Short mmCIF file of C-alpha atoms in Angstrom, two decimals:
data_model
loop_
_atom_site.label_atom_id
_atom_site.label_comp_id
_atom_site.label_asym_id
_atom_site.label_seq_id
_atom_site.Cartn_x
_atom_site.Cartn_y
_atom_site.Cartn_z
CA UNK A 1 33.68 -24.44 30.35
CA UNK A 2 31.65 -27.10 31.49
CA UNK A 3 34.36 -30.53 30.84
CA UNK A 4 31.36 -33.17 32.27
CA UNK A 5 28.82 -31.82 29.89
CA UNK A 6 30.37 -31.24 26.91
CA UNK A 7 32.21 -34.82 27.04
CA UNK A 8 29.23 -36.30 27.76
CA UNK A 9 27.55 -34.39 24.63
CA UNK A 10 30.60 -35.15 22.27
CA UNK A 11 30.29 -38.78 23.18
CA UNK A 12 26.06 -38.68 22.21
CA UNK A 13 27.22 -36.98 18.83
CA UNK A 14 29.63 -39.09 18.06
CA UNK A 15 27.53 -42.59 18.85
CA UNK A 16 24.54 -41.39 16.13
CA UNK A 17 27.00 -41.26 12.76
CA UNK A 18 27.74 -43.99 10.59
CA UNK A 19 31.13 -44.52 9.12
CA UNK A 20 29.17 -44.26 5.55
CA UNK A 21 27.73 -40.63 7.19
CA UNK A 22 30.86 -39.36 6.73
CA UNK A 23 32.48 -41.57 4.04
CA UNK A 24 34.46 -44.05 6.05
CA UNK A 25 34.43 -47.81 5.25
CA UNK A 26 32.47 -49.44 8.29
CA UNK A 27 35.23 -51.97 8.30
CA UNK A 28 35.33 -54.90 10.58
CA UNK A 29 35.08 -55.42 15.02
CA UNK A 30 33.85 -52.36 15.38
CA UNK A 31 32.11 -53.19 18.88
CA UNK A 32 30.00 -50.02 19.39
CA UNK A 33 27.96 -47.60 16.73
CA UNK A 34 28.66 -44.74 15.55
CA UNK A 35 32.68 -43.09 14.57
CA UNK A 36 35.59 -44.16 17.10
CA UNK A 37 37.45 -41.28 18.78
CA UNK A 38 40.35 -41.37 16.08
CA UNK A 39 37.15 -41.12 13.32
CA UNK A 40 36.54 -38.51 14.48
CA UNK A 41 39.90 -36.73 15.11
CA UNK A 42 41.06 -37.34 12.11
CA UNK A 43 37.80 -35.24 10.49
CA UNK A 44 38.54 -32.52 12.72
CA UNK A 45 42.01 -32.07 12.09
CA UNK A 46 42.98 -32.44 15.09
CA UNK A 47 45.13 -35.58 17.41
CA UNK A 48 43.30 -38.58 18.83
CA UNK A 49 45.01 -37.83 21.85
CA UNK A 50 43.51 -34.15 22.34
CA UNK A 51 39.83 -35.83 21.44
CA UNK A 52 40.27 -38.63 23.53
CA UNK A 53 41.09 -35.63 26.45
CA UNK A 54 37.87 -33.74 25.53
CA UNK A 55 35.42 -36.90 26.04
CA UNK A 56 37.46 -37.88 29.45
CA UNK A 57 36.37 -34.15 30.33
CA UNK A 58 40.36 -33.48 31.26
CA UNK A 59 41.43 -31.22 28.13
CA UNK A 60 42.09 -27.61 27.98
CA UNK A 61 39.48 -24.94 26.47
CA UNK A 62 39.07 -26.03 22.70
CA UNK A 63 39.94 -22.93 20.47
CA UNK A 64 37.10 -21.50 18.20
CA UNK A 65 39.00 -23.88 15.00
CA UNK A 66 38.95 -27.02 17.01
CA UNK A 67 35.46 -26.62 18.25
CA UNK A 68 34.34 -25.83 13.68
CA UNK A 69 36.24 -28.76 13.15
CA UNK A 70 34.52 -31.35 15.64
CA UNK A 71 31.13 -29.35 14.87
CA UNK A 72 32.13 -30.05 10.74
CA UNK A 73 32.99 -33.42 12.27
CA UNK A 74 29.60 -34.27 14.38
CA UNK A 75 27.71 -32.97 11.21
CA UNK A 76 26.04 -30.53 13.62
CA UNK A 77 23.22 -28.50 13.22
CA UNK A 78 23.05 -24.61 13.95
CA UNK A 79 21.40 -25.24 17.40
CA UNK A 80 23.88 -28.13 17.97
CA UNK A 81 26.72 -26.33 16.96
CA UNK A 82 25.77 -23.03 19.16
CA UNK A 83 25.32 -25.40 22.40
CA UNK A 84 29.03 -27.08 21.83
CA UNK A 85 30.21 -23.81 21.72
CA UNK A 86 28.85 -22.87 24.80
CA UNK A 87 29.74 -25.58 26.67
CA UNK A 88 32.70 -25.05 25.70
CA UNK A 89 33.08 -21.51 27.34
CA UNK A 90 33.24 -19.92 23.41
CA UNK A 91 29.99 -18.48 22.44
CA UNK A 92 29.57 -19.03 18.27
CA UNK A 93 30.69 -16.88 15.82
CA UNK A 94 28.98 -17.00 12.67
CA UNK A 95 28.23 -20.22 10.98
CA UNK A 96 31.41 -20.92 8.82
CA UNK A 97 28.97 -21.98 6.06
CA UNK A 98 25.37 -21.80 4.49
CA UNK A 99 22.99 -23.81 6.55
CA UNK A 100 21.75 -27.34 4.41
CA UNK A 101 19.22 -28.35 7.01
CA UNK A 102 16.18 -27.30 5.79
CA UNK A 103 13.10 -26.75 8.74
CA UNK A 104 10.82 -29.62 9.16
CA UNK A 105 7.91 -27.42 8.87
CA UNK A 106 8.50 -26.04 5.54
CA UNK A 107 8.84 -29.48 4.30
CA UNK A 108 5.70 -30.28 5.19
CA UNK A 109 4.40 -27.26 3.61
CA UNK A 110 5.85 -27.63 0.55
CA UNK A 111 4.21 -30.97 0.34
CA UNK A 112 0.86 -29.40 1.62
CA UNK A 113 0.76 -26.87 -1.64
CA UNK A 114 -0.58 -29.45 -4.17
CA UNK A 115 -0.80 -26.19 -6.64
CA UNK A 116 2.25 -24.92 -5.84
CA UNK A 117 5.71 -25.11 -7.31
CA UNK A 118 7.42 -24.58 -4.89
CA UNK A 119 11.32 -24.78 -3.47
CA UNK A 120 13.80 -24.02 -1.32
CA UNK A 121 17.52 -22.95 -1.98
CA UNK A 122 20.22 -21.64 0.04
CA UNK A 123 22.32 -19.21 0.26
CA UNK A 124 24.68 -20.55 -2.78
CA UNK A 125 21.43 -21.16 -4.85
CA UNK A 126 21.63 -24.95 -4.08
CA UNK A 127 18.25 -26.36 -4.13
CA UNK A 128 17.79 -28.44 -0.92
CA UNK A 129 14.59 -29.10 -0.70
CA UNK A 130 11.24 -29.68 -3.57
CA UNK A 131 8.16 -30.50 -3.92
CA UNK A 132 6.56 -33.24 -6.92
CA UNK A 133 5.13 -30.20 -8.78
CA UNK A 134 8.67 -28.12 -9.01
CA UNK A 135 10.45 -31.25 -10.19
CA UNK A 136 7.88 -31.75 -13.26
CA UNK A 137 8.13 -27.57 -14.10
CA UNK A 138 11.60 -27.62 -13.68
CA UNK A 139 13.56 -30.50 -13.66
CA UNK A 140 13.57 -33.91 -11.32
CA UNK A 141 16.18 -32.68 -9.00
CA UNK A 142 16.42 -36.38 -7.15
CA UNK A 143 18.07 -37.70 -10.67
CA UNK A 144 21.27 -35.20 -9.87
CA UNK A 145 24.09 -35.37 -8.12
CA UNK A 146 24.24 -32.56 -5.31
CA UNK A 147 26.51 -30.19 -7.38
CA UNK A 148 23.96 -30.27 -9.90
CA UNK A 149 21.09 -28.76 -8.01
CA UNK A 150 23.06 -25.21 -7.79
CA UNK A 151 20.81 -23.33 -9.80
CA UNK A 152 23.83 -20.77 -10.17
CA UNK A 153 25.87 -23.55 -11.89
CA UNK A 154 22.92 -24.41 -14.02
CA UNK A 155 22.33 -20.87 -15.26
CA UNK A 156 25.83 -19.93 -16.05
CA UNK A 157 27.38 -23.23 -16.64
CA UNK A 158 24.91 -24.97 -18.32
CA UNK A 159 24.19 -27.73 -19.27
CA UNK A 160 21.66 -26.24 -21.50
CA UNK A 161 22.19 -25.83 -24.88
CA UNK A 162 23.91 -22.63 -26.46
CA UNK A 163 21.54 -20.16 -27.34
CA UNK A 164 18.21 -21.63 -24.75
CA UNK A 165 17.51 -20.41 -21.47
CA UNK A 166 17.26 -22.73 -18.32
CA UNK A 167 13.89 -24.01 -18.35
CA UNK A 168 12.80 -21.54 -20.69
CA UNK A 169 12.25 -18.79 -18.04
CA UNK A 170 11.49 -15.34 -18.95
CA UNK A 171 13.84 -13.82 -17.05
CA UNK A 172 17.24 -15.84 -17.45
CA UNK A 173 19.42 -12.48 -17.30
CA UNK A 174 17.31 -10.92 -14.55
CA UNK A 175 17.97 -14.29 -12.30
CA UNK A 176 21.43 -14.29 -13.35
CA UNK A 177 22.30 -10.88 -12.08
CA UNK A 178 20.38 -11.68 -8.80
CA UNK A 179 22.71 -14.64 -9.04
CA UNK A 180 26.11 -12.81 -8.93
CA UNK A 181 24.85 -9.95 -7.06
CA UNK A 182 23.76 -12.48 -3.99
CA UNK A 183 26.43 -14.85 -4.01
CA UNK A 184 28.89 -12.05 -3.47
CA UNK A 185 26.98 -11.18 -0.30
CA UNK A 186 27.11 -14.83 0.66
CA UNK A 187 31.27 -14.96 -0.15
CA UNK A 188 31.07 -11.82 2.38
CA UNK A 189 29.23 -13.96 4.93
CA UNK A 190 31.01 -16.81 4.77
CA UNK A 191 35.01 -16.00 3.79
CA UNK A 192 36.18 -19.43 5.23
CA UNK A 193 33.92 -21.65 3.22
CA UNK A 194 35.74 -23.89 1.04
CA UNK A 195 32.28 -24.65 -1.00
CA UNK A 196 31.49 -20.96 -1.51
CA UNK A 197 34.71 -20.07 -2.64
CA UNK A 198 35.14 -22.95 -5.15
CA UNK A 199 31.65 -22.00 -6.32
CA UNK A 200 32.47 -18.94 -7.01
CA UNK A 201 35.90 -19.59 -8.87
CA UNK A 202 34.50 -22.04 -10.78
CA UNK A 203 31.93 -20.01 -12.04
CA UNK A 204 34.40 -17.31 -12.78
CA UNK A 205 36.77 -19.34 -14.77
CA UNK A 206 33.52 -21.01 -16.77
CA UNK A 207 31.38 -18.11 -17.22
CA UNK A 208 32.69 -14.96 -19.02
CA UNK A 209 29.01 -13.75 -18.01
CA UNK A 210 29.41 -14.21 -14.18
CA UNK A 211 33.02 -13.14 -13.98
CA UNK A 212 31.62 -9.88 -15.67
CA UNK A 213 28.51 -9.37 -13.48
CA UNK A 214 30.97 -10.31 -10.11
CA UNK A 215 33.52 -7.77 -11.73
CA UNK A 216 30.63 -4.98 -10.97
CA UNK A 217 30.90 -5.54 -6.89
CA UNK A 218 27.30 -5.22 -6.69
CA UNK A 219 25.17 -6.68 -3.86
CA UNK A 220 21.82 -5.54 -4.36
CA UNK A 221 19.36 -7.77 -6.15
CA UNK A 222 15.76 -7.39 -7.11
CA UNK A 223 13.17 -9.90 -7.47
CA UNK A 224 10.72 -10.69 -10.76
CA UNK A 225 7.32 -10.81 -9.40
CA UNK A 226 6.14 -12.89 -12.67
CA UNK A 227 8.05 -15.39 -15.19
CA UNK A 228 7.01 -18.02 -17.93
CA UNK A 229 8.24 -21.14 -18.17
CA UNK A 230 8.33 -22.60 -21.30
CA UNK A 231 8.11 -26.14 -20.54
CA UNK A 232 8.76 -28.78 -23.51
CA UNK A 233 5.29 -31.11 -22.68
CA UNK A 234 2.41 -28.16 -21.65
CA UNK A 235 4.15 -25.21 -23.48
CA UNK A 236 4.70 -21.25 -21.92
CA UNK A 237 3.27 -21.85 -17.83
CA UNK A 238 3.45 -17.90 -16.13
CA UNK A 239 3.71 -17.85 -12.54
CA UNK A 240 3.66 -15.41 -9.63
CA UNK A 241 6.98 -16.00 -7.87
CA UNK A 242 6.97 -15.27 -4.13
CA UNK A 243 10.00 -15.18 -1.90
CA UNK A 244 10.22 -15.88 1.59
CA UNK A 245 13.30 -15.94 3.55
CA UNK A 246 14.46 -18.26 6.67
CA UNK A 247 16.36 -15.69 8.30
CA UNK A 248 17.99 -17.84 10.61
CA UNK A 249 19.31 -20.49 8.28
CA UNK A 250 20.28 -18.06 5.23
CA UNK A 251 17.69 -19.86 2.96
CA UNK A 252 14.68 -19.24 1.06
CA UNK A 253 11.42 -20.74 -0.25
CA UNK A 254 10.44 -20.00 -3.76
CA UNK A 255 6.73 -20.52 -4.35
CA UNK A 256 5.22 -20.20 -8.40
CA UNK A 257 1.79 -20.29 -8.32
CA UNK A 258 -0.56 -19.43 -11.30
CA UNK A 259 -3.79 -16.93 -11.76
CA UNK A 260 -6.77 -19.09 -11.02
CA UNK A 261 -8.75 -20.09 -14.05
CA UNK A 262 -5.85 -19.02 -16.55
CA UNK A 263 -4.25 -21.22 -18.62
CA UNK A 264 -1.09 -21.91 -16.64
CA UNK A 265 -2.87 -22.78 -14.28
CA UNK A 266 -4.46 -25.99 -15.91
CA UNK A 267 -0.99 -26.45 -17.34
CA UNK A 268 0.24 -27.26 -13.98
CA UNK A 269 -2.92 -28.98 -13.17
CA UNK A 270 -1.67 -31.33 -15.71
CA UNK A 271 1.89 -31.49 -14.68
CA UNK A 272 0.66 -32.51 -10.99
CA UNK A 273 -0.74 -35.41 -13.02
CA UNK A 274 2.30 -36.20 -15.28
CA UNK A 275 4.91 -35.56 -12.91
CA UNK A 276 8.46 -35.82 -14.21
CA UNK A 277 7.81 -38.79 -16.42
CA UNK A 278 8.28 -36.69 -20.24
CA UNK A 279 10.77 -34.26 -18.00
CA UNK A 280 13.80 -32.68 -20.12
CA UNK A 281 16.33 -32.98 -17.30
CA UNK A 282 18.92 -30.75 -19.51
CA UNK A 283 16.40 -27.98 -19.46
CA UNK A 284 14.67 -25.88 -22.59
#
């Protein structure tokens, strides 16, 4: 355990978060930026006292608990969160939940596929990440709240009207069994997430179709290679659907992309143009 280092790093975490980071008023004479020690103690779950110890680089070895809590705390990333742990003489277990941060590179090519619809979710089907020509295909994902971009919820829960599919696609029951089968994986990956497992009861108690599908135990999902949309301004858009998975932060990028010179493929020629302005936010 290296005490110097891993004060030293605490202190540097602690110094880049706002109060309103982490949903504290900023309040008044606060002298220096960032979350004081008690902040950030009290986040962690653990005594001001013991916290206080670990930046003065005189406390004990942190257990594996303490160390998730300060790196829940810190809002860590994977790579920060392995290096505390290491300093800390306790190499990482796995991650106690699905990875958020999405890659700066895929980002940036997302936003370099003008023809593309393309997306990336993770491992609880959240959508974290879109570029302009998803949003007007599927919905504008910036006008909802963060709950609302699971595309589990959406499919099972709604709130698309009885009867209609979630944006019209092809293969609703195909996506939702991929749904079940995958998020039971995830639950298997990450047991101690709060977030997966009130995902998953929720959609059990609200979906006599998921609790049905998760009553099968299966884990094995397969992938449509082709769906239509049917869109409520440019009508049925089919789309190749490729799948590529981050590996290292449980996520994947969905890109759509229609036949050249087909039909679909001026239709989202013209939703480029229209963007989400005529969007149906509640789906078709």
């Amino acid at each position: 355990m290296d005490r110097r280092e891993l004060a030293e790093f605490l202190r540097s975490r602690r110094a880049r978060i706002t109060p309103a980071d982490v949903g504290l008023p900023a309040g008044r004479r606060r002298r220096t930026p960032g979350l004081r020690r008690e902040e950030v103690a009290q986040l962690a779950y653990i005594s001001t006292e013991y916290y206080t110890r670990l930046e003065q680089a005189r406390a004990p070895r942190p257990s594996r608990e303490v160390l998730s809590g300060l790196a829940r705390a810190l809002r860590l990333s994977d790579v920060e969160r392995e290096h505390l742990h290491h300093l800390a003489g306790a190499p990482p277990g796995p991650p106690p939940g699905p990875c958020r941060e999405v890659p700066p590179s895929i980002l940036e090519m997302l936003n370099r596929l003008p023809g593309t619809a393309g997306f990336v979710t993770s491992a609880t089907y959240e959508v974290l990440a879109w570029n302009p020509l998803a949003a007007a295909l599927m919905e504008d994902f910036s006008a909802l709240q963060r709950h609302e971009r699971n595309l589990a919820r959406r499919v099972f829960l709604g709130p698309q009207e009885p009867g209609k599919r979630l944006y019209g696609v092809s293969d609703a029951d195909e996506f939702a069994r991929d749904c079940a089968q995958r998020l039971r994986a995830t639950a298997a990956r990450y047991p101690e997430d709060p977030e997966v497992r009130g995902l998953v009861a929720e959609l059990r108690a609200g979906s006599e179709q998921f609790a049905r599908l998760w009553s099968s135990h299966d884990v094995r999902a397969g992938h449509t290679l082709r769906k239509t949309f049917l869109h409520p301004l440019v009508g049925t858009v089919t789309v190749d659907c490729d799948v590529l998975d981050i590996t290292d932060r449980d996520q994947r990028v969905v890109l759509n992309t229609a036949v050249p010179g087909s039909s679909s493929e001026e239709a989202l020629r013209l939703l480029s143009v229209v963007g989400t302005q005529r969007m149906d936010v509640s789906g078709a």
